[in-house]
Every structure is written in C-alpha cells, then in structure tokens.
PDB file of C-alpha atoms and ligand atoms in Angstrom:
ATOM      1  CA  UNK A   1      -0.004  -0.048  -0.324  1.00  0.00           C
ATOM      2  CA  UNK A   2       1.435   3.466  -1.085  1.00  0.00           C
ATOM      3  CA  UNK A   3       1.162   6.549   0.867  1.00  0.00           C
ATOM      4  CA  UNK A   4      -2.287   7.901   1.748  1.00  0.00           C
ATOM      5  CA  UNK A   5      -2.997  11.012  -0.077  1.00  0.00           C
ATOM      6  CA  UNK A   6      -6.529  11.548  -1.009  1.00  0.00           C
ATOM      7  CA  UNK A   7      -9.957  10.643   0.252  1.00  0.00           C
ATOM      8  CA  UNK A   8      -9.909   7.873  -2.364  1.00  0.00           C
ATOM      9  CA  UNK A   9      -6.989   6.130  -0.566  1.00  0.00           C
ATOM     10  CA  UNK A  10      -8.702   6.474   2.715  1.00  0.00           C
ATOM     11  CA  UNK A  11     -11.856   4.854   1.490  1.00  0.00           C
ATOM     12  CA  UNK A  12      -9.635   2.213   0.212  1.00  0.00           C
ATOM     13  CA  UNK A  13      -8.470   1.497   3.652  1.00  0.00           C
ATOM     14  CA  UNK A  14     -11.885   1.348   5.263  1.00  0.00           C
ATOM     15  CA  UNK A  15     -12.441  -2.186   5.085  1.00  0.00           C
ATOM     16  CA  UNK A  16      -8.829  -2.958   6.341  1.00  0.00           C
ATOM     17  CA  UNK A  17      -9.542  -0.324   9.288  1.00  0.00           C
ATOM     18  CA  UNK A  18     -12.826  -1.957  10.010  1.00  0.00           C
ATOM     19  CA  UNK A  19     -11.403  -5.511  10.325  1.00  0.00           C
ATOM     20  CA  UNK A  20      -8.471  -4.598  12.490  1.00  0.00           C
ATOM     21  CA  UNK A  21      -9.662  -1.777  14.630  1.00  0.00           C
ATOM     22  CA  UNK A  22     -12.395  -1.193  16.921  1.00  0.00           C
ATOM     23  CA  UNK A  23     -14.222   1.821  15.565  1.00  0.00           C
ATOM     24  CA  UNK A  24     -16.599   1.860  18.273  1.00  0.00           C
ATOM     25  CA  UNK A  25     -17.069   5.077  19.749  1.00  0.00           C
ATOM     26  CA  UNK A  26     -14.925   5.074  22.771  1.00  0.00           C
ATOM     27  CA  UNK A  27     -16.626   7.797  24.500  1.00  0.00           C
ATOM     28  CA  UNK A  28     -19.634   5.841  24.970  1.00  0.00           C
ATOM     29  CA  UNK A  29     -18.493   3.581  27.704  1.00  0.00           C
ATOM     30  CA  UNK A  30     -15.569   5.544  29.325  1.00  0.00           C
ATOM     31  CA  UNK A  31     -15.804   4.206  32.752  1.00  0.00           C
ATOM     32  CA  UNK A  32     -14.492   0.758  31.762  1.00  0.00           C
ATOM     33  CA  UNK A  33     -11.253   1.982  29.946  1.00  0.00           C
ATOM     34  CA  UNK A  34      -8.147   3.827  31.137  1.00  0.00           C
ATOM     35  CA  UNK A  35      -8.591   7.557  30.784  1.00  0.00           C
ATOM     36  CA  UNK A  36      -5.900   9.877  30.299  1.00  0.00           C
ATOM     37  CA  UNK A  37      -6.287  13.721  30.195  1.00  0.00           C
ATOM     38  CA  UNK A  38      -3.661  15.998  29.239  1.00  0.00           C
ATOM     39  CA  UNK A  39      -4.004  19.650  30.231  1.00  0.00           C
ATOM     40  CA  UNK A  40      -3.716  21.754  27.162  1.00  0.00           C
ATOM     41  CA  UNK A  41      -3.870  25.360  27.863  1.00  0.00           C
ATOM     42  CA  UNK A  42      -1.519  28.213  26.930  1.00  0.00           C
ATOM     43  CA  UNK A  43       1.255  27.564  29.159  1.00  0.00           C
ATOM     44  CA  UNK A  44       1.036  24.024  29.235  1.00  0.00           C
ATOM     45  CA  UNK A  45       1.391  24.119  25.383  1.00  0.00           C
ATOM     46  CA  UNK A  46       4.413  26.406  25.740  1.00  0.00           C
ATOM     47  CA  UNK A  47       5.946  23.667  27.920  1.00  0.00           C
ATOM     48  CA  UNK A  48       5.564  20.715  25.693  1.00  0.00           C
ATOM     49  CA  UNK A  49       1.974  19.214  26.330  1.00  0.00           C
ATOM     50  CA  UNK A  50       1.282  18.727  22.362  1.00  0.00           C
ATOM     51  CA  UNK A  51       4.436  16.617  22.497  1.00  0.00           C
ATOM     52  CA  UNK A  52       3.576  14.523  25.632  1.00  0.00           C
ATOM     53  CA  UNK A  53      -0.006  13.855  24.394  1.00  0.00           C
ATOM     54  CA  UNK A  54       0.883  12.690  20.918  1.00  0.00           C
ATOM     55  CA  UNK A  55       3.834  10.621  22.548  1.00  0.00           C
ATOM     56  CA  UNK A  56       1.080   8.967  24.576  1.00  0.00           C
ATOM     57  CA  UNK A  57      -1.402   8.358  21.993  1.00  0.00           C
ATOM     58  CA  UNK A  58       1.330   6.876  19.755  1.00  0.00           C
ATOM     59  CA  UNK A  59       2.674   4.771  22.375  1.00  0.00           C
ATOM     60  CA  UNK A  60      -0.428   3.236  23.992  1.00  0.00           C
ATOM     61  CA  UNK A  61      -1.279   2.183  20.395  1.00  0.00           C
ATOM     62  CA  UNK A  62       2.421   0.439  19.848  1.00  0.00           C
ATOM     63  CA  UNK A  63       1.869  -1.460  23.279  1.00  0.00           C
ATOM     64  CA  UNK A  64      -1.870  -2.330  22.607  1.00  0.00           C
ATOM     65  CA  UNK A  65      -3.184  -0.553  25.721  1.00  0.00           C
ATOM     66  CA  UNK A  66      -6.737   0.516  25.346  1.00  0.00           C
ATOM     67  CA  UNK A  67      -7.197   3.745  26.757  1.00  0.00           C
ATOM     68  CA  UNK A  68      -9.264   7.155  25.882  1.00  0.00           C
ATOM     69  CA  UNK A  69      -6.724  10.085  25.655  1.00  0.00           C
ATOM     70  CA  UNK A  70      -8.382  13.606  25.662  1.00  0.00           C
ATOM     71  CA  UNK A  71      -7.118  17.050  26.191  1.00  0.00           C
ATOM     72  CA  UNK A  72      -8.454  19.097  28.908  1.00  0.00           C
ATOM     73  CA  UNK A  73      -8.218  22.970  30.155  1.00  0.00           C
ATOM     74  CA  UNK A  74      -5.676  23.969  32.838  1.00  0.00           C
ATOM     75  CA  UNK A  75      -5.830  21.674  35.615  1.00  0.00           C
ATOM     76  CA  UNK A  76      -4.424  24.228  38.209  1.00  0.00           C
ATOM     77  CA  UNK A  77      -1.303  22.476  38.764  1.00  0.00           C
ATOM     78  CA  UNK A  78       0.588  25.214  36.465  1.00  0.00           C
ATOM     79  CA  UNK A  79       3.733  24.856  38.377  1.00  0.00           C
ATOM     80  CA  UNK A  80       4.065  20.938  37.178  1.00  0.00           C
ATOM     81  CA  UNK A  81       3.414  21.493  33.570  1.00  0.00           C
ATOM     82  CA  UNK A  82       2.928  19.169  31.566  1.00  0.00           C
ATOM     83  CA  UNK A  83       0.539  17.624  33.667  1.00  0.00           C
ATOM     84  CA  UNK A  84      -1.521  14.560  32.871  1.00  0.00           C
ATOM     85  CA  UNK A  85      -4.476  12.806  34.905  1.00  0.00           C
ATOM     86  CA  UNK A  86      -4.672   9.228  34.718  1.00  0.00           C
ATOM     87  CA  UNK A  87      -7.728   7.268  35.661  1.00  0.00           C
ATOM     88  CA  UNK A  88      -7.448   3.537  35.880  1.00  0.00           C
ATOM     89  CA  UNK A  89     -11.003   1.819  36.020  1.00  0.00           C
ATOM     90  CA  UNK A  90     -11.911   1.354  39.746  1.00  0.00           C
ATOM     91  CA  UNK A  91      -9.158   3.667  40.925  1.00  0.00           C
ATOM     92  CA  UNK A  92      -8.927   7.422  42.095  1.00  0.00           C
ATOM     93  CA  UNK A  93      -7.351   9.708  39.616  1.00  0.00           C
ATOM     94  CA  UNK A  94      -3.872  10.300  39.760  1.00  0.00           C
ATOM     95  CA  UNK A  95      -2.319  13.614  38.353  1.00  0.00           C
ATOM     96  CA  UNK A  96       1.446  13.322  37.312  1.00  0.00           C
ATOM     97  CA  UNK A  97       3.506  16.391  36.796  1.00  0.00           C
ATOM     98  CA  UNK A  98       6.459  17.081  34.535  1.00  0.00           C
ATOM     99  CA  UNK A  99       5.499  14.675  32.111  1.00  0.00           C
ATOM    100  CA  UNK A 100       7.831  14.571  29.427  1.00  0.00           C
ATOM    101  CA  UNK A 101       8.600  11.612  27.241  1.00  0.00           C
ATOM    102  CA  UNK A 102      10.354   9.570  29.878  1.00  0.00           C
ATOM    103  CA  UNK A 103       7.625  10.137  32.388  1.00  0.00           C
ATOM    104  CA  UNK A 104       5.123   9.205  30.134  1.00  0.00           C
ATOM    105  CA  UNK A 105       6.882   5.943  29.258  1.00  0.00           C
ATOM    106  CA  UNK A 106       7.120   5.171  32.717  1.00  0.00           C
ATOM    107  CA  UNK A 107       3.412   6.187  33.406  1.00  0.00           C
ATOM    108  CA  UNK A 108       2.311   3.761  30.663  1.00  0.00           C
ATOM    109  CA  UNK A 109       4.593   0.613  31.572  1.00  0.00           C
ATOM    110  CA  UNK A 110       4.688   0.715  35.260  1.00  0.00           C
ATOM    111  CA  UNK A 111       1.376   2.521  36.517  1.00  0.00           C
ATOM    112  CA  UNK A 112      -1.101   1.647  33.805  1.00  0.00           C
ATOM    113  CA  UNK A 113       0.092  -1.826  32.991  1.00  0.00           C
ATOM    114  CA  UNK A 114       1.591  -2.991  36.227  1.00  0.00           C
ATOM    115  CA  UNK A 115      -0.413  -0.979  38.674  1.00  0.00           C
ATOM    116  CA  UNK A 116       3.004   0.134  40.420  1.00  0.00           C
ATOM    117  CA  UNK A 117       3.203   3.660  41.589  1.00  0.00           C
ATOM    118  CA  UNK A 118       5.628   5.919  40.211  1.00  0.00           C
ATOM    119  CA  UNK A 119       7.295   9.051  41.135  1.00  0.00           C
ATOM    120  CA  UNK A 120       5.717  12.579  40.154  1.00  0.00           C
ATOM    121  CA  UNK A 121       2.282  12.392  41.456  1.00  0.00           C
ATOM    122  CA  UNK A 122       0.930  15.693  42.612  1.00  0.00           C
ATOM    123  CA  UNK A 123      -1.004  15.177  45.668  1.00  0.00           C
ATOM    124  CA  UNK A 124      -4.822  15.366  45.402  1.00  0.00           C
ATOM    125  CA  UNK A 125      -5.087  17.128  48.727  1.00  0.00           C
ATOM    126  CA  UNK A 126      -3.716  20.115  46.903  1.00  0.00           C
ATOM    127  CA  UNK A 127      -6.864  21.738  45.423  1.00  0.00           C
ATOM    128  CA  UNK A 128      -6.791  24.563  42.922  1.00  0.00           C
ATOM    129  CA  UNK A 129      -8.438  27.685  43.848  1.00  0.00           C
ATOM    130  CA  UNK A 130     -11.305  26.829  41.791  1.00  0.00           C
ATOM    131  CA  UNK A 131     -12.168  23.347  43.296  1.00  0.00           C
ATOM    132  CA  UNK A 132     -12.246  24.774  46.655  1.00  0.00           C
ATOM    133  CA  UNK A 133     -14.784  27.479  46.287  1.00  0.00           C
TER     134      UNK A 133
ATOM    135  CA  UNK B   1       5.659  29.484  21.760  1.00  0.00           C
ATOM    136  CA  UNK B   2       8.310  27.963  19.714  1.00  0.00           C
ATOM    137  CA  UNK B   3       6.415  27.763  16.381  1.00  0.00           C
ATOM    138  CA  UNK B   4       3.196  28.809  14.680  1.00  0.00           C
ATOM    139  CA  UNK B   5       1.533  25.368  14.812  1.00  0.00           C
ATOM    140  CA  UNK B   6       1.486  25.700  18.625  1.00  0.00           C
ATOM    141  CA  UNK B   7       0.017  29.208  18.619  1.00  0.00           C
ATOM    142  CA  UNK B   8      -2.799  27.565  16.628  1.00  0.00           C
ATOM    143  CA  UNK B   9      -3.314  24.719  18.862  1.00  0.00           C
ATOM    144  CA  UNK B  10      -3.567  27.554  21.629  1.00  0.00           C
ATOM    145  CA  UNK B  11      -5.865  29.662  19.718  1.00  0.00           C
ATOM    146  CA  UNK B  12      -8.323  26.755  18.819  1.00  0.00           C
ATOM    147  CA  UNK B  13      -8.410  25.806  22.570  1.00  0.00           C
ATOM    148  CA  UNK B  14     -10.289  29.243  23.044  1.00  0.00           C
ATOM    149  CA  UNK B  15     -12.795  28.301  20.366  1.00  0.00           C
ATOM    150  CA  UNK B  16     -13.179  24.761  22.152  1.00  0.00           C
ATOM    151  CA  UNK B  17     -13.884  26.560  25.452  1.00  0.00           C
ATOM    152  CA  UNK B  18     -16.384  28.620  23.540  1.00  0.00           C
ATOM    153  CA  UNK B  19     -18.329  25.747  22.692  1.00  0.00           C
ATOM    154  CA  UNK B  20     -17.348  25.614  18.941  1.00  0.00           C
ATOM    155  CA  UNK B  21     -18.693  22.559  16.778  1.00  0.00           C
ATOM    156  CA  UNK B  22     -16.706  23.901  13.747  1.00  0.00           C
ATOM    157  CA  UNK B  23     -13.507  25.594  13.584  1.00  0.00           C
ATOM    158  CA  UNK B  24     -11.840  26.521  10.029  1.00  0.00           C
ATOM    159  CA  UNK B  25      -7.889  26.881  10.027  1.00  0.00           C
ATOM    160  CA  UNK B  26      -6.680  28.655   6.984  1.00  0.00           C
ATOM    161  CA  UNK B  27      -2.903  29.205   6.205  1.00  0.00           C
ATOM    162  CA  UNK B  28      -2.006  31.253   3.409  1.00  0.00           C
ATOM    163  CA  UNK B  29       1.266  31.408   2.248  1.00  0.00           C
ATOM    164  CA  UNK B  30       2.275  33.931  -0.604  1.00  0.00           C
ATOM    165  CA  UNK B  31       5.948  33.995  -1.030  1.00  0.00           C
ATOM    166  CA  UNK B  32       5.964  36.711  -3.970  1.00  0.00           C
ATOM    167  CA  UNK B  33       3.667  39.043  -1.864  1.00  0.00           C
ATOM    168  CA  UNK B  34       5.692  38.093   1.080  1.00  0.00           C
ATOM    169  CA  UNK B  35       2.575  37.161   3.171  1.00  0.00           C
ATOM    170  CA  UNK B  36       2.172  34.299   5.747  1.00  0.00           C
ATOM    171  CA  UNK B  37      -1.421  34.479   7.201  1.00  0.00           C
ATOM    172  CA  UNK B  38      -3.311  32.287   9.640  1.00  0.00           C
ATOM    173  CA  UNK B  39      -6.801  32.576  10.205  1.00  0.00           C
ATOM    174  CA  UNK B  40      -9.167  30.831  12.645  1.00  0.00           C
ATOM    175  CA  UNK B  41     -12.785  30.959  12.445  1.00  0.00           C
ATOM    176  CA  UNK B  42     -15.055  29.171  14.753  1.00  0.00           C
ATOM    177  CA  UNK B  43     -18.628  29.168  15.373  1.00  0.00           C
ATOM    178  CA  UNK B  44     -18.636  29.358  19.306  1.00  0.00           C
ATOM    179  CA  UNK B  45     -20.228  32.144  21.581  1.00  0.00           C
ATOM    180  CA  UNK B  46     -17.829  34.799  20.367  1.00  0.00           C
ATOM    181  CA  UNK B  47     -16.583  37.691  22.225  1.00  0.00           C
ATOM    182  CA  UNK B  48     -18.923  39.972  24.092  1.00  0.00           C
ATOM    183  CA  UNK B  49     -18.331  43.675  22.169  1.00  0.00           C
ATOM    184  CA  UNK B  50     -17.399  45.206  25.491  1.00  0.00           C
ATOM    185  CA  UNK B  51     -14.291  42.723  25.822  1.00  0.00           C
ATOM    186  CA  UNK B  52     -12.868  42.947  22.097  1.00  0.00           C
ATOM    187  CA  UNK B  53     -10.243  45.154  23.519  1.00  0.00           C
ATOM    188  CA  UNK B  54      -9.573  43.240  26.367  1.00  0.00           C
ATOM    189  CA  UNK B  55      -8.905  39.798  24.559  1.00  0.00           C
ATOM    190  CA  UNK B  56      -5.240  40.521  23.855  1.00  0.00           C
ATOM    191  CA  UNK B  57      -4.542  41.658  27.522  1.00  0.00           C
ATOM    192  CA  UNK B  58      -2.030  38.812  28.830  1.00  0.00           C
ATOM    193  CA  UNK B  59      -4.129  39.153  31.967  1.00  0.00           C
ATOM    194  CA  UNK B  60      -7.764  38.914  30.719  1.00  0.00           C
ATOM    195  CA  UNK B  61      -9.386  35.989  31.683  1.00  0.00           C
ATOM    196  CA  UNK B  62     -13.034  34.600  31.608  1.00  0.00           C
ATOM    197  CA  UNK B  63     -12.571  32.452  34.643  1.00  0.00           C
ATOM    198  CA  UNK B  64     -10.449  31.959  37.600  1.00  0.00           C
ATOM    199  CA  UNK B  65      -8.133  29.621  35.433  1.00  0.00           C
ATOM    200  CA  UNK B  66      -8.777  30.276  31.921  1.00  0.00           C
ATOM    201  CA  UNK B  67      -6.001  32.682  30.622  1.00  0.00           C
ATOM    202  CA  UNK B  68      -7.812  33.407  27.436  1.00  0.00           C
ATOM    203  CA  UNK B  69      -5.716  36.910  26.849  1.00  0.00           C
ATOM    204  CA  UNK B  70      -2.357  35.356  27.049  1.00  0.00           C
ATOM    205  CA  UNK B  71      -2.135  33.045  24.160  1.00  0.00           C
ATOM    206  CA  UNK B  72      -3.699  35.710  21.890  1.00  0.00           C
ATOM    207  CA  UNK B  73      -1.205  38.363  23.316  1.00  0.00           C
ATOM    208  CA  UNK B  74       1.660  36.273  22.523  1.00  0.00           C
ATOM    209  CA  UNK B  75       0.451  35.586  18.953  1.00  0.00           C
ATOM    210  CA  UNK B  76      -0.157  39.449  18.707  1.00  0.00           C
ATOM    211  CA  UNK B  77       3.405  40.289  19.737  1.00  0.00           C
ATOM    212  CA  UNK B  78       5.026  37.647  17.451  1.00  0.00           C
ATOM    213  CA  UNK B  79       3.072  38.918  14.398  1.00  0.00           C
ATOM    214  CA  UNK B  80       3.873  42.523  15.037  1.00  0.00           C
ATOM    215  CA  UNK B  81       7.517  41.368  15.422  1.00  0.00           C
ATOM    216  CA  UNK B  82       7.399  39.834  11.906  1.00  0.00           C
ATOM    217  CA  UNK B  83       5.974  42.807  10.216  1.00  0.00           C
ATOM    218  CA  UNK B  84       2.368  41.743  10.802  1.00  0.00           C
ATOM    219  CA  UNK B  85      -0.663  42.379  12.773  1.00  0.00           C
ATOM    220  CA  UNK B  86      -3.325  40.347  14.842  1.00  0.00           C
ATOM    221  CA  UNK B  87      -6.963  41.002  14.075  1.00  0.00           C
ATOM    222  CA  UNK B  88      -9.791  39.645  16.258  1.00  0.00           C
ATOM    223  CA  UNK B  89     -13.474  40.190  15.192  1.00  0.00           C
ATOM    224  CA  UNK B  90     -16.818  38.556  15.869  1.00  0.00           C
ATOM    225  CA  UNK B  91     -17.590  36.514  12.583  1.00  0.00           C
ATOM    226  CA  UNK B  92     -20.969  35.875  11.168  1.00  0.00           C
ATOM    227  CA  UNK B  93     -23.724  34.646  12.486  1.00  0.00           C
ATOM    228  CA  UNK B  94     -21.690  33.681  15.515  1.00  0.00           C
ATOM    229  CA  UNK B  95     -18.012  33.001  16.539  1.00  0.00           C
ATOM    230  CA  UNK B  96     -14.863  34.717  16.444  1.00  0.00           C
ATOM    231  CA  UNK B  97     -12.388  35.262  13.598  1.00  0.00           C
ATOM    232  CA  UNK B  98      -8.545  35.577  14.373  1.00  0.00           C
ATOM    233  CA  UNK B  99      -6.515  36.528  11.814  1.00  0.00           C
ATOM    234  CA  UNK B 100      -2.602  36.579  12.471  1.00  0.00           C
ATOM    235  CA  UNK B 101      -0.608  38.113   9.546  1.00  0.00           C
ATOM    236  CA  UNK B 102       3.391  37.757   8.986  1.00  0.00           C
ATOM    237  CA  UNK B 103       5.955  38.949   6.486  1.00  0.00           C
ATOM    238  CA  UNK B 104       6.744  35.641   4.930  1.00  0.00           C
ATOM    239  CA  UNK B 105      10.607  36.275   4.658  1.00  0.00           C
ATOM    240  CA  UNK B 106      10.737  38.148   7.924  1.00  0.00           C
ATOM    241  CA  UNK B 107      13.646  36.926  10.091  1.00  0.00           C
ATOM    242  CA  UNK B 108      11.583  37.024  13.184  1.00  0.00           C
ATOM    243  CA  UNK B 109       8.704  35.017  11.544  1.00  0.00           C
ATOM    244  CA  UNK B 110       8.685  31.939  13.552  1.00  0.00           C
ATOM    245  CA  UNK B 111       8.578  28.755  11.538  1.00  0.00           C
ATOM    246  CA  UNK B 112       5.162  26.988  11.131  1.00  0.00           C
ATOM    247  CA  UNK B 113       6.320  23.965  12.847  1.00  0.00           C
ATOM    248  CA  UNK B 114       4.630  20.584  12.840  1.00  0.00           C
ATOM    249  CA  UNK B 115       1.087  21.414  11.931  1.00  0.00           C
ATOM    250  CA  UNK B 116       0.121  17.690  11.623  1.00  0.00           C
ATOM    251  CA  UNK B 117       0.803  17.323  15.292  1.00  0.00           C
ATOM    252  CA  UNK B 118      -1.679  20.054  16.057  1.00  0.00           C
ATOM    253  CA  UNK B 119      -4.465  18.670  13.916  1.00  0.00           C
ATOM    254  CA  UNK B 120      -3.738  15.144  15.684  1.00  0.00           C
ATOM    255  CA  UNK B 121      -4.476  16.782  18.916  1.00  0.00           C
ATOM    256  CA  UNK B 122      -7.692  18.531  17.912  1.00  0.00           C
ATOM    257  CA  UNK B 123      -8.638  15.279  16.026  1.00  0.00           C
ATOM    258  CA  UNK B 124      -9.444  14.082  19.709  1.00  0.00           C
ATOM    259  CA  UNK B 125     -11.866  16.898  20.374  1.00  0.00           C
ATOM    260  CA  UNK B 126     -15.391  15.587  20.460  1.00  0.00           C
ATOM    261  CA  UNK B 127     -18.157  16.915  18.114  1.00  0.00           C
ATOM    262  CA  UNK B 128     -15.941  19.082  16.332  1.00  0.00           C
ATOM    263  CA  UNK B 129     -15.642  19.571  12.581  1.00  0.00           C
ATOM    264  CA  UNK B 130     -12.351  20.819  11.693  1.00  0.00           C
ATOM    265  CA  UNK B 131     -11.468  22.241   8.160  1.00  0.00           C
ATOM    266  CA  UNK B 132      -7.966  23.130   7.625  1.00  0.00           C
ATOM    267  CA  UNK B 133      -6.765  24.432   4.451  1.00  0.00           C
ATOM    268  CA  UNK B 134      -3.333  25.395   3.513  1.00  0.00           C
ATOM    269  CA  UNK B 135      -2.550  27.473   0.316  1.00  0.00           C
ATOM    270  CA  UNK B 136       0.975  27.927  -0.904  1.00  0.00           C
ATOM    271  CA  UNK B 137       1.581  30.358  -3.673  1.00  0.00           C
ATOM    272  CA  UNK B 138      -1.799  29.245  -5.407  1.00  0.00           C
ATOM    273  CA  UNK B 139      -1.704  25.584  -4.586  1.00  0.00           C
ATOM    274  CA  UNK B 140      -4.135  24.369  -2.050  1.00  0.00           C
ATOM    275  CA  UNK B 141      -4.791  21.390   0.178  1.00  0.00           C
ATOM    276  CA  UNK B 142      -8.079  20.968   2.358  1.00  0.00           C
ATOM    277  CA  UNK B 143      -8.944  18.643   4.893  1.00  0.00           C
ATOM    278  CA  UNK B 144     -12.326  18.561   6.202  1.00  0.00           C
ATOM    279  CA  UNK B 145     -13.090  16.110   8.958  1.00  0.00           C
ATOM    280  CA  UNK B 146     -16.485  15.412   7.889  1.00  0.00           C
ATOM    281  CA  UNK B 147     -15.590  14.177   4.543  1.00  0.00           C
ATOM    282  CA  UNK B 148     -13.012  11.995   6.137  1.00  0.00           C
ATOM    283  CA  UNK B 149     -15.884  10.647   8.537  1.00  0.00           C
ATOM    284  CA  UNK B 150     -17.997   9.977   5.388  1.00  0.00           C
ATOM    285  CA  UNK B 151     -14.890   8.304   3.717  1.00  0.00           C
ATOM    286  CA  UNK B 152     -14.258   6.005   6.563  1.00  0.00           C
ATOM    287  CA  UNK B 153     -18.029   5.413   7.708  1.00  0.00           C
ATOM    288  CA  UNK B 154     -17.211   6.522  11.338  1.00  0.00           C
ATOM    289  CA  UNK B 155     -17.507   9.199  13.525  1.00  0.00           C
ATOM    290  CA  UNK B 156     -14.393   8.021  15.714  1.00  0.00           C
ATOM    291  CA  UNK B 157     -11.704   9.693  14.064  1.00  0.00           C
ATOM    292  CA  UNK B 158      -9.665   9.791  17.394  1.00  0.00           C
ATOM    293  CA  UNK B 159      -8.589   6.247  16.651  1.00  0.00           C
ATOM    294  CA  UNK B 160      -4.905   5.953  16.606  1.00  0.00           C
ATOM    295  CA  UNK B 161      -4.729   4.229  13.417  1.00  0.00           C
ATOM    296  CA  UNK B 162      -6.951   6.679  11.395  1.00  0.00           C
ATOM    297  CA  UNK B 163      -5.114   9.621  13.172  1.00  0.00           C
ATOM    298  CA  UNK B 164      -2.121   7.980  11.891  1.00  0.00           C
ATOM    299  CA  UNK B 165      -3.228   8.017   8.071  1.00  0.00           C
ATOM    300  CA  UNK B 166      -4.413  11.536   8.379  1.00  0.00           C
ATOM    301  CA  UNK B 167      -1.128  12.774   9.712  1.00  0.00           C
ATOM    302  CA  UNK B 168       0.548  10.982   6.830  1.00  0.00           C
ATOM    303  CA  UNK B 169      -1.902  12.572   4.311  1.00  0.00           C
ATOM    304  CA  UNK B 170      -1.082  16.129   5.678  1.00  0.00           C
ATOM    305  CA  UNK B 171       2.488  15.376   5.202  1.00  0.00           C
ATOM    306  CA  UNK B 172       2.013  14.223   1.827  1.00  0.00           C
ATOM    307  CA  UNK B 173      -0.032  16.757   0.625  1.00  0.00           C
ATOM    308  CA  UNK B 174       1.974  19.729   2.234  1.00  0.00           C
ATOM    309  CA  UNK B 175       5.076  18.515   0.523  1.00  0.00           C
ATOM    310  CA  UNK B 176       3.117  18.459  -2.632  1.00  0.00           C
ATOM    311  CA  UNK B 177       2.145  21.825  -2.559  1.00  0.00           C
ATOM    312  CA  UNK B 178       5.385  23.086  -1.717  1.00  0.00           C
ATOM    313  CA  UNK B 179       4.761  24.147   2.165  1.00  0.00           C
ATOM    314  CA  UNK B 180       6.759  21.398   3.819  1.00  0.00           C
TER     315      UNK B 180
HETATM  316  S1  LIG C   1      -2.073  26.612  32.338  1.00  0.00           S
HETATM  317 FE1  LIG C   1      -1.154  24.837  32.097  1.00  0.00          FE
HETATM  318  S2  LIG C   1      -1.679  23.576  33.839  1.00  0.00           S
HETATM  319 FE2  LIG C   1      -2.334  25.554  34.180  1.00  0.00          FE
END
C-alpha cells in the first residue's frame, strides 16, 4: 500500500481499518477504560504538552493498551506542566506532573500496565482555587 | 511558543472553550507578496463586544483559571515582531475570527512547525468539525474531518490508526503543494 494522500486512498483503507480496529465510539463507555487527560492550555502548550499527548497516543497504540486520551483545560497545577491525569478503572484519578516522554513511558509501563506507583504524583489534597470554592 | 503550529493549537483551545462545533483553520502563504497569514474561524459563543479590546490583554481571563488573553497576546506580539498584525473580530452569524498576518521572509517570523501534530490533537476533540486549508503560492490542500468521517464511515476519528493515516496525508499533501 502506497502513501495515503486522498480521500479515495482513505476509502480504500476502510475495510482494512474496520477489520483490524475497533471503531466503536469509545466515549460511550469511558468508565471501563483507562482515561488519560492532558492539560492543554496556553502555558501547557508552551511547555510541551502537545508532544507529551501525541507521544502517549502513539505509544499506547504501539503497546496495545486500550485507553481514551483527551485534552482538557488548565488543571490548576501549572507549576508542574505538562500535567496528565490518569484514571484506571476502579481507582482514584491520579495527576502526574512534569510529564515528558520519559515520564510518560514510565506511567504507561509501570502505572497503567503493572499497577505500580511511580514518582511525580501531585498530591490530590492540593486543591486548586477553583475547586475549593 | 516555539512555532506557529503551537500558537494555532492554543488559539483553537479558546474556540473549544467557547463551545465551537466547527473550526476553520486557514493558512495562506504567498512568497511573492511576502505574506504568511493564519486565520482561525469558529462558531463558538464569540467575544462580547465590550471585551474585544481586552482579549489581547495577557491578564484578561473569562474565569479563574482560563487565561484567554495570554495566548492571543503572545500571538499578537509575534505577528507584530514579524512585520504583521493580529486582528480579532466577531464572525457572522456567530463565533470569532482571528487573523494573524506575518511577513513571509521576516527574520522574526516563527516557522510553522509541525502542523500535523496540532491537527492530531484537535482530532480528539469531540463533536468538532475541523476544516484545515493550506495554500502555498496558489496551490491548495484542504482537509475536512466531515469528509473523512464519510469516507471511513465512522465518527470516531480519534482512533490512533486513523490519526496516523491522516497525519501521513497532511505531510504528503503539504510536501506536494510546496509548503513542507
Ligand atoms: S496553564 Fe497549564 S496546567 Fe495550568
């Protein structure tokens, strides 16, 4: 298969995509899946959140981990950007700070896949101004 | 921001916060006329007229956490430093249109950067029709997520495999028109 360049090329890929991927709308049952939210406000973007998010999406795919990755606004932990919130089904959401590719790799391998704790967790008792109101 | 594709991602976040369901990103490069122009148009809630001055104030915010003004202020500063300007207007019938103009060959014009990485992030936005068009010296490439949804018969374009194809498609076409 050559490079995908036109809508017609995409159309040709349709059956293949259907057979090898699950095109169900994941957002319908988000509670059964690992959910990852990446903060994507101005300062986050400037500090590399786009690269972090795309890295996470690509790696989850390569490593066959089913998860929903979405972007969100500022989570209030601006001092630790890029920040990422991970919710494993049945567990409390955890926010990680300073997530570069190395940290993201650790989160996927150790926390998501093996359930081990990794460093870089932002304590949840630290509430942002908005939430305490 | 290191490059213009990051600015675009940032400005579109304002559109998403404003509830936009359609965003048009257009980039026009005209080397002869020495123009590099980005317009971002959405159908969100728009800027309330009394605030139109304030949106490029770096300290302007529409909530305790949302620093709407910062991103626009940064873009304005960069556009002006590159011999251009930033214009923000309400668009008809609703929404905002942001235009950032630069001199194409200006030494302080930031590079575009990886626009496909920006589109990739935006494809995870739910219920968003994104139309990205890029014109380079008269040659044009248009990507419309609605057309892609139809071609693939799915609404779920955030699927990583699909995103990969689309990234590829963008790079191929931008190379083709000369923009990459
Ligand atoms: S602006 Fe990035 S986390 Fe607050």
